[in-house]
Short mmCIF file of C-alpha atoms in Angstrom, two decimals:
data_model
loop_
_atom_site.label_atom_id
_atom_site.label_comp_id
_atom_site.label_asym_id
_atom_site.label_seq_id
_atom_site.Cartn_x
_atom_site.Cartn_y
_atom_site.Cartn_z
CA PRO A 1 101.95 120.89 53.47
CA GLU A 2 104.09 120.39 56.55
CA GLY A 3 103.40 123.87 57.91
CA GLU A 4 99.66 123.34 57.69
CA ARG A 5 99.90 120.03 59.51
CA GLY A 6 101.80 121.78 62.28
CA GLU A 7 99.03 124.38 62.58
CA GLU A 8 96.39 121.66 62.75
CA SER A 9 98.32 119.94 65.54
CA SER A 10 98.44 123.19 67.50
CA ASP A 11 94.68 123.75 67.13
CA ALA A 12 93.93 120.16 68.10
CA GLY A 13 95.91 120.57 71.31
CA ASP A 14 93.64 123.39 72.50
CA VAL A 15 90.92 121.11 73.91
CA ARG A 16 88.11 122.49 76.03
CA GLY A 17 88.16 120.85 79.45
CA GLY A 18 85.20 118.98 80.87
CA GLU A 19 83.43 119.88 84.10
CA ALA A 20 85.42 117.38 86.18
CA THR A 21 88.80 118.83 85.16
CA ASP A 22 87.44 122.35 85.56
CA ARG A 23 86.47 121.55 89.13
CA LEU A 24 90.05 120.53 89.90
CA GLY A 25 91.52 123.59 88.17
CA SER A 26 95.27 123.98 88.60
CA GLU A 27 95.39 121.00 90.96
CA THR A 28 95.68 118.65 87.99
CA GLY A 29 99.35 119.68 87.66
CA PRO A 30 102.38 118.08 89.34
CA THR A 31 101.86 116.79 92.89
CA VAL A 32 103.95 115.71 95.84
CA TRP A 33 103.52 112.12 94.64
CA SER A 34 104.68 112.78 91.08
CA GLU A 35 107.60 114.91 92.28
CA PHE A 36 108.93 112.54 94.92
CA GLY A 37 108.05 109.55 92.76
CA ARG A 38 110.35 111.05 90.12
CA LEU A 39 113.16 111.38 92.67
CA ALA A 40 112.68 107.75 93.69
CA SER A 41 112.76 106.53 90.08
CA GLU A 42 115.94 108.44 89.31
CA ASP A 43 117.94 106.77 92.10
CA PRO A 44 117.38 103.01 92.50
CA ASP A 45 119.55 103.02 95.65
CA LEU A 46 117.34 105.59 97.41
CA ALA A 47 115.83 104.42 100.71
CA ASN A 48 112.20 105.21 99.94
CA LEU A 49 110.27 105.81 103.18
CA GLY A 50 107.63 107.97 101.54
CA GLN A 51 105.39 105.78 99.38
CA GLY A 52 102.31 104.16 100.87
CA PHE A 53 102.98 100.52 100.17
CA PRO A 54 105.04 97.72 101.78
CA ASP A 55 108.14 96.33 100.08
CA TRP A 56 107.63 92.72 101.19
CA LEU A 57 105.44 89.87 100.00
CA PRO A 58 101.90 89.31 101.26
CA PRO A 59 101.52 86.49 103.82
CA GLY A 60 101.91 83.00 102.37
CA PHE A 61 98.27 82.06 102.90
CA ALA A 62 97.15 85.11 100.87
CA VAL A 63 99.46 84.25 97.97
CA ASP A 64 98.33 80.61 98.19
CA SER A 65 94.71 81.76 98.06
CA LEU A 66 95.41 83.78 94.93
CA VAL A 67 97.16 80.85 93.20
CA GLU A 68 94.40 78.42 94.21
CA ALA A 69 91.73 80.80 92.94
CA ALA A 70 93.49 81.28 89.62
CA LEU A 71 93.89 77.53 89.08
CA ASP A 72 90.45 76.44 90.31
CA SER A 73 88.79 75.09 87.19
CA ALA A 74 85.56 74.34 89.06
CA GLU A 75 85.04 77.90 90.29
CA SER A 76 86.74 79.42 87.21
CA PRO A 77 86.83 82.99 88.56
CA HIS A 78 88.21 84.41 85.31
CA GLN A 79 84.99 85.94 84.02
CA TYR A 80 82.80 88.80 85.20
CA THR A 81 81.17 88.38 88.58
CA ARG A 82 78.33 90.22 90.29
CA THR A 83 78.87 93.97 89.81
CA ALA A 84 78.19 94.87 93.45
CA GLY A 85 80.63 92.23 94.67
CA HIS A 86 81.60 88.59 94.22
CA PRO A 87 79.01 86.58 96.20
CA LYS A 88 81.61 84.61 98.21
CA LEU A 89 83.44 87.81 99.18
CA VAL A 90 80.41 89.87 100.18
CA ARG A 91 79.20 86.98 102.34
CA GLN A 92 82.59 86.88 104.09
CA LEU A 93 82.56 90.65 104.58
CA ALA A 94 78.97 90.62 105.87
CA ARG A 95 79.83 87.90 108.37
CA ARG A 96 82.91 89.76 109.61
CA TYR A 97 81.29 93.18 109.86
CA GLY A 98 78.26 91.61 111.53
CA SER A 99 80.64 90.38 114.24
CA HIS A 100 82.48 93.72 114.42
CA LEU A 101 79.32 95.80 114.66
CA GLY A 102 77.12 93.45 116.68
CA ARG A 103 74.35 93.30 114.10
CA ASN A 104 73.22 91.34 111.05
CA VAL A 105 74.69 92.71 107.82
CA ASP A 106 72.87 91.87 104.58
CA ALA A 107 75.57 90.66 102.18
CA MET A 108 73.65 91.53 99.03
CA ASN A 109 72.24 94.91 100.04
CA GLU A 110 74.59 96.38 102.64
CA VAL A 111 78.00 95.64 101.08
CA ALA A 112 79.53 97.01 97.85
CA VAL A 113 82.89 95.86 96.47
CA THR A 114 85.00 98.43 94.61
CA VAL A 115 88.37 98.79 92.90
CA GLY A 116 90.28 99.70 96.04
CA ALA A 117 89.24 101.99 98.89
CA SER A 118 89.86 105.08 96.74
CA GLN A 119 86.97 104.12 94.47
CA ALA A 120 84.83 103.33 97.50
CA LEU A 121 85.46 106.88 98.75
CA TYR A 122 84.82 108.33 95.30
CA LEU A 123 81.49 106.56 94.87
CA SER A 124 80.42 107.41 98.42
CA LEU A 125 80.98 111.10 97.75
CA GLN A 126 79.38 110.94 94.31
CA THR A 127 76.20 109.48 95.80
CA LEU A 128 76.03 111.91 98.72
CA VAL A 129 77.23 115.31 97.52
CA ARG A 130 75.56 117.90 95.29
CA PRO A 131 77.09 121.17 94.07
CA GLY A 132 77.19 123.60 96.97
CA ASP A 133 77.29 120.91 99.66
CA GLU A 134 80.11 120.93 102.21
CA VAL A 135 82.20 118.02 103.46
CA VAL A 136 84.15 118.23 106.72
CA LEU A 137 87.76 117.03 106.77
CA PHE A 138 90.01 116.76 109.81
CA GLU A 139 93.29 118.51 109.10
CA PRO A 140 95.92 117.34 108.26
CA PHE A 141 94.23 114.92 105.86
CA PHE A 142 94.92 112.36 103.15
CA ASP A 143 95.25 114.63 100.11
CA LEU A 144 93.02 112.44 97.91
CA TYR A 145 89.94 113.55 99.87
CA VAL A 146 90.03 117.18 98.78
CA ASN A 147 89.88 116.60 95.04
CA GLN A 148 87.35 113.78 95.32
CA ILE A 149 85.08 116.21 97.16
CA LYS A 150 85.61 118.79 94.42
CA LEU A 151 84.89 116.20 91.71
CA ALA A 152 81.52 115.61 93.36
CA GLY A 153 80.82 119.35 93.25
CA GLY A 154 81.32 119.81 96.99
CA THR A 155 83.40 122.19 99.08
CA PRO A 156 85.87 120.85 101.68
CA VAL A 157 85.64 122.47 105.10
CA PHE A 158 88.69 121.94 107.29
CA VAL A 159 88.67 121.24 111.02
CA PRO A 160 92.26 121.41 112.29
CA LEU A 161 93.30 118.78 114.81
CA THR A 162 95.11 120.29 117.80
CA PHE A 163 98.71 119.22 118.34
CA GLU A 164 99.69 119.08 122.00
CA PRO A 165 103.48 118.79 122.44
CA TYR A 166 104.84 116.91 125.43
CA ASP A 167 107.05 119.78 126.51
CA GLU A 168 108.29 122.83 124.64
CA ALA A 169 109.83 124.76 127.51
CA ASP A 170 112.84 126.89 126.55
CA GLY A 171 112.04 126.49 122.83
CA ALA A 172 112.45 122.71 122.72
CA VAL A 173 110.69 120.83 119.89
CA THR A 174 109.18 117.55 121.04
CA GLY A 175 106.75 114.91 119.97
CA GLY A 176 103.16 115.07 121.13
CA THR A 177 99.56 114.00 120.66
CA TRP A 178 96.90 115.11 118.17
CA ARG A 179 93.46 115.79 119.61
CA LEU A 180 90.03 116.68 118.25
CA ASP A 181 88.54 119.95 119.47
CA GLY A 182 84.78 119.38 119.52
CA GLU A 183 84.00 123.10 119.45
CA LYS A 184 85.93 123.55 116.21
CA LEU A 185 83.92 120.71 114.67
CA ARG A 186 80.61 122.22 115.78
CA GLU A 187 81.62 125.62 114.38
CA ALA A 188 82.51 124.06 111.02
CA MET A 189 79.17 122.31 110.54
CA SER A 190 76.26 124.14 108.96
CA SER A 191 73.03 123.55 107.08
CA ARG A 192 75.19 122.89 103.98
CA THR A 193 77.19 120.08 105.63
CA ARG A 194 76.45 116.81 103.85
CA ALA A 195 79.25 114.53 105.05
CA VAL A 196 82.12 114.16 107.52
CA VAL A 197 85.17 112.11 106.48
CA LEU A 198 86.69 110.27 109.45
CA ASN A 199 89.98 108.41 109.02
CA SER A 200 91.15 106.31 111.96
CA PRO A 201 93.93 105.23 112.19
CA HIS A 202 94.71 108.56 110.61
CA ASN A 203 96.80 109.34 107.54
CA PRO A 204 99.24 111.12 107.91
CA THR A 205 99.54 111.60 111.71
CA GLY A 206 98.98 108.00 112.82
CA LYS A 207 96.39 109.29 115.30
CA ILE A 208 93.81 106.89 116.73
CA PHE A 209 90.55 108.72 117.32
CA THR A 210 89.45 107.81 120.83
CA HIS A 211 86.01 106.52 121.70
CA ALA A 212 85.30 109.85 123.43
CA GLU A 213 86.29 111.80 120.31
CA MET A 214 84.10 109.60 118.15
CA GLU A 215 81.21 110.28 120.51
CA VAL A 216 81.76 114.01 119.97
CA ILE A 217 81.53 113.45 116.20
CA ALA A 218 78.43 111.29 116.67
CA ASP A 219 76.77 114.01 118.78
CA CYS A 220 77.35 116.55 116.00
CA VAL A 221 75.90 114.14 113.45
CA ARG A 222 72.85 113.45 115.61
CA ASP A 223 72.21 117.19 115.84
CA ALA A 224 72.39 117.58 112.04
CA GLU A 225 69.48 116.86 109.74
CA ASP A 226 71.15 115.00 106.86
CA VAL A 227 74.84 114.33 107.50
CA THR A 228 76.60 111.04 106.71
CA VAL A 229 79.97 109.94 108.10
CA ILE A 230 82.35 108.28 105.64
CA SER A 231 84.58 106.25 107.96
CA ASP A 232 87.84 105.36 106.19
CA GLU A 233 89.20 102.38 108.14
CA VAL A 234 91.83 100.93 105.81
CA TYR A 235 94.41 100.84 108.63
CA LYS A 236 92.16 99.30 111.29
CA TYR A 237 94.31 96.18 111.60
CA ILE A 238 97.47 98.24 112.13
CA VAL A 239 96.99 99.66 115.64
CA HIS A 240 100.52 99.22 116.96
CA SER A 241 99.93 101.39 120.06
CA PRO A 242 96.30 101.07 121.21
CA PRO A 243 94.67 103.91 123.18
CA ARG A 244 94.83 103.47 126.93
CA GLU A 245 91.18 104.29 127.46
CA ASP A 246 88.82 101.34 127.57
CA SER A 247 86.18 101.36 124.85
CA PRO A 248 83.00 99.28 125.10
CA VAL A 249 82.92 98.68 121.33
CA GLN A 250 86.43 97.59 120.31
CA THR A 251 86.90 94.94 117.63
CA ARG A 252 88.27 91.61 118.88
CA THR A 253 90.57 91.14 115.87
CA ALA A 254 91.69 94.80 115.90
CA PRO A 255 92.36 95.80 119.54
CA GLY A 256 92.30 99.57 119.93
CA HIS A 257 90.14 100.19 116.88
CA VAL A 258 86.57 101.47 117.17
CA HIS A 259 84.19 101.13 114.25
CA PHE A 260 82.34 104.44 114.10
CA ALA A 261 79.23 102.64 112.83
CA SER A 262 79.11 100.67 116.09
CA LEU A 263 78.28 103.79 118.13
CA PRO A 264 74.62 104.21 119.14
CA GLY A 265 72.53 105.38 116.19
CA MET A 266 75.52 105.62 113.83
CA TRP A 267 74.93 102.52 111.68
CA ASP A 268 72.19 104.37 109.81
CA ARG A 269 74.44 107.43 109.31
CA THR A 270 77.73 105.77 108.27
CA ILE A 271 79.42 104.36 105.18
CA THR A 272 82.38 102.28 106.38
CA VAL A 273 85.19 102.07 103.82
CA SER A 274 88.09 99.62 103.89
CA SER A 275 90.25 97.42 101.66
CA ALA A 276 92.59 94.44 101.59
CA GLY A 277 95.72 96.25 100.40
CA LYS A 278 97.20 97.57 103.66
CA THR A 279 96.08 94.61 105.79
CA PHE A 280 97.59 91.94 103.55
CA SER A 281 100.52 93.99 102.21
CA ALA A 282 98.99 93.64 98.75
CA THR A 283 98.15 97.14 97.57
CA GLY A 284 98.17 95.96 93.95
CA TRP A 285 95.19 93.67 94.56
CA GLN A 286 92.95 96.73 94.47
CA VAL A 287 89.87 95.37 96.20
CA GLY A 288 87.98 97.71 98.52
CA TRP A 289 84.46 97.88 99.89
CA CYS A 290 81.72 99.95 101.47
CA VAL A 291 79.50 98.66 104.27
CA GLY A 292 76.40 100.46 105.50
CA PRO A 293 72.61 100.60 105.53
CA THR A 294 70.76 99.82 102.31
CA ARG A 295 69.69 103.45 101.86
CA LEU A 296 73.37 104.49 101.60
CA ILE A 297 74.76 101.44 99.77
CA SER A 298 71.98 101.08 97.18
CA PRO A 299 72.97 104.32 95.35
CA ILE A 300 76.54 103.01 95.17
CA HIS A 301 75.23 99.76 93.67
CA ARG A 302 73.41 101.82 91.04
CA LEU A 303 76.57 103.72 90.03
CA LEU A 304 78.96 100.77 89.97
CA PRO A 305 78.02 99.36 86.51
CA TYR A 306 78.83 102.73 84.96
CA VAL A 307 82.26 102.97 86.57
CA GLN A 308 83.44 99.43 85.90
CA PHE A 309 81.52 96.20 85.54
CA CYS A 310 83.24 94.56 88.51
CA ALA A 311 86.45 94.47 90.50
CA SER A 312 88.78 91.60 89.56
CA THR A 313 86.87 88.34 90.04
CA VAL A 314 89.96 86.23 90.68
CA VAL A 315 91.27 88.63 93.33
CA GLN A 316 87.86 88.79 95.02
CA GLU A 317 87.76 85.00 95.07
CA ALA A 318 91.29 84.92 96.53
CA LEU A 319 90.36 87.39 99.24
CA ALA A 320 87.24 85.42 100.15
CA ARG A 321 89.52 82.43 100.74
CA ALA A 322 92.20 84.41 102.59
CA LEU A 323 89.99 86.18 105.13
CA PRO A 324 89.10 83.12 107.27
CA ARG A 325 92.73 81.96 107.13
CA ALA A 326 93.86 85.26 108.64
CA ASP A 327 91.99 84.39 111.86
CA GLU A 328 94.06 81.23 112.32
CA PRO A 329 97.38 81.02 114.25
CA TYR A 330 100.22 82.50 112.20
CA GLU A 331 104.00 82.55 112.72
CA GLY A 332 103.76 81.93 116.45
CA HIS A 333 100.94 84.42 116.98
CA ALA A 334 97.27 83.85 117.77
CA SER A 335 96.28 85.20 114.34
CA TYR A 336 97.76 86.93 111.31
CA TYR A 337 96.44 90.23 112.67
CA ASP A 338 98.45 89.83 115.89
CA TYR A 339 101.51 89.03 113.80
CA LEU A 340 100.93 92.11 111.63
CA ASN A 341 100.78 94.47 114.60
CA ASP A 342 103.87 92.95 116.17
CA LYS A 343 105.73 93.35 112.88
CA TYR A 344 104.78 97.01 112.55
CA ARG A 345 105.56 97.64 116.22
CA ARG A 346 109.14 96.43 115.68
CA LYS A 347 109.49 98.48 112.49
CA ARG A 348 108.05 101.54 114.24
CA ASP A 349 110.56 101.31 117.07
CA LEU A 350 113.46 100.87 114.66
CA LEU A 351 112.46 103.84 112.52
CA SER A 352 111.49 106.19 115.34
CA GLY A 353 114.82 105.50 117.03
CA ALA A 354 116.69 106.28 113.80
CA LEU A 355 114.68 109.49 113.31
CA GLU A 356 115.43 110.66 116.85
CA GLU A 357 119.11 109.93 116.35
CA ALA A 358 119.01 112.00 113.14
CA GLY A 359 117.53 114.96 115.01
CA PHE A 360 113.78 114.66 114.49
CA ALA A 361 111.19 114.85 117.26
CA VAL A 362 108.83 111.86 117.17
CA PRO A 363 105.89 110.55 119.21
CA ASP A 364 106.52 108.55 122.37
CA TYR A 365 104.30 105.56 121.73
CA GLY A 366 104.28 104.73 125.42
CA ARG A 367 102.27 107.94 125.88
CA THR A 368 100.59 108.44 122.49
CA ALA A 369 98.35 105.95 120.70
CA GLY A 370 99.36 105.19 117.12
CA GLY A 371 98.34 103.23 114.05
CA GLY A 372 98.87 102.90 110.32
CA PHE A 373 102.40 102.99 108.96
CA PHE A 374 103.11 106.69 109.50
CA ILE A 375 105.45 108.59 111.78
CA PHE A 376 104.68 112.32 111.68
CA ALA A 377 108.11 113.65 112.63
CA ARG A 378 108.85 117.26 113.60
CA ILE A 379 111.83 119.30 112.38
CA THR A 380 114.08 120.52 115.19
CA PRO A 381 116.22 123.70 114.98
CA GLU A 382 119.33 121.50 114.79
CA LEU A 383 117.96 119.72 111.74
CA ARG A 384 116.96 123.01 110.15
CA GLY A 385 120.52 124.23 110.59
CA ALA A 386 121.91 121.23 108.72
CA ILE A 387 120.22 122.20 105.44
CA PRO A 388 122.61 124.07 103.09
CA ALA A 389 121.70 127.75 102.69
CA GLU A 390 121.44 127.51 98.89
CA ARG A 391 118.51 125.10 99.30
CA PHE A 392 116.41 128.06 100.41
CA GLY A 393 117.09 130.02 97.21
CA ASP A 394 114.56 130.45 94.40
CA GLU A 395 116.15 127.66 92.35
CA TYR A 396 114.75 125.17 94.87
CA ARG A 397 112.09 127.22 96.63
CA LEU A 398 109.89 127.85 93.57
CA ASN A 399 108.38 124.48 92.76
CA PRO A 400 104.98 124.01 91.02
CA ALA A 401 104.42 120.69 92.80
CA ALA A 402 104.70 122.27 96.26
CA PRO A 403 101.65 123.78 98.00
CA GLY A 404 101.07 127.23 96.49
CA GLY A 405 104.08 126.68 94.20
CA VAL A 406 106.54 127.46 97.00
CA ALA A 407 108.59 124.86 98.89
CA GLY A 408 108.34 125.29 102.66
CA LEU A 409 110.84 124.05 105.23
CA ASP A 410 109.35 120.56 105.22
CA TRP A 411 109.57 120.25 101.42
CA THR A 412 113.07 121.73 101.34
CA LEU A 413 114.32 119.26 103.95
CA CYS A 414 112.72 116.24 102.25
CA GLN A 415 114.05 117.19 98.81
CA TRP A 416 117.55 117.76 100.20
CA MET A 417 117.48 114.42 102.05
CA ALA A 418 116.36 112.59 98.90
CA GLU A 419 118.89 114.24 96.59
CA GLU A 420 121.89 114.48 98.91
CA ARG A 421 121.39 111.95 101.72
CA GLY A 422 119.73 109.05 99.91
CA VAL A 423 116.59 108.92 102.08
CA LEU A 424 113.14 109.85 100.76
CA CYS A 425 110.43 111.11 103.11
CA ILE A 426 107.21 112.95 102.25
CA PRO A 427 106.73 116.59 103.36
CA SER A 428 103.70 117.42 105.47
CA GLY A 429 102.53 120.55 103.59
CA PRO A 430 100.41 118.73 100.95
CA PHE A 431 98.30 117.25 103.77
CA TYR A 432 97.07 120.70 104.78
CA SER A 433 94.76 123.23 103.17
CA THR A 434 96.58 125.84 101.07
CA GLU A 435 95.99 128.53 103.69
CA ARG A 436 97.33 126.49 106.59
CA ALA A 437 100.25 125.06 104.57
CA ALA A 438 101.33 128.62 103.78
CA GLY A 439 101.09 129.55 107.47
#
């Protein structure tokens, strides 16, 4: 009978959650990405400045490499390839990282290819962390890190970066520089610390960790018994405002970027994570990788067959062909990487000027180093005063997707701009721990 079928449907919907979903708890509900993604989908004319992907084609040589790979009947890269990484790609990556790090990198044992950098991070944490272990994050942080740590059974420990404004005399709100406080890092580390996640260039602030700051991190790691650094370097080729300090270990093709693994003694303590998506404006290619010593990469190799058999063979083949082409002269520049930085530098100046004109306080990139494609803008009192009073009422303020279920000033401003002004930005609150977002 129909009534009985309805009861069965109700019972079937009451499914006991597995351990992974239990570890995430309420955080499996709506997020900043689902909420602002919904706003973007509802208005096709919205200027979307909040999603982490470019809206232009990859460089011609990358597209050509993909087409050539797909049509190459001799190579025929349309079947499974080696689970730990397509041989041609891992050899290219080993050669490049060997140059970056000043050492020989074993292509078959010290490189693992994954489905994007997110999976590289996931597998790194899964192979390092046990229940009860702690993982240090610099705050604010890319929100993906927190739940990946929880999925591994770990506990995130937050080390807030210190924001130093240029000048806030007489209540002015200005841009500034984010700095690492070494004492806060030392206080956060304990016998339970298993990993430190370093992201430079940094999402969401755009901060470039200086060589001196990386040395502070390295000192803390040296003093610890069993701590690994997961160095997320997906934006290393987008350093549009390099640090002014001279570093002895910068990468020739990425001026201003320091590979953490290149610091003395840090190769053996580091998993370097990166991907092709941001560099080649091809986030849909979904090819990432881990590079590190065999003792850290071998466990990732062992897990890979049980996550997926291999990343896309044809895309790995395309990337193996594209990487050497990126070193060649491109569009009037010495290399594609020089072109990429010049392109982002022009876009940065255009956007930061528009934000200042609209009333935001932004970094002065003549004084502050910057990378990635983020501008961490501050809300001035004038901008706060432009938001209609009703936007602070419970109808808008209570939002399950916002941190703690309550929309702060940043969320309120971004939602109002998206719904009433046709410009979508992402609020900063979700990039902080719940306690600090509420404060």
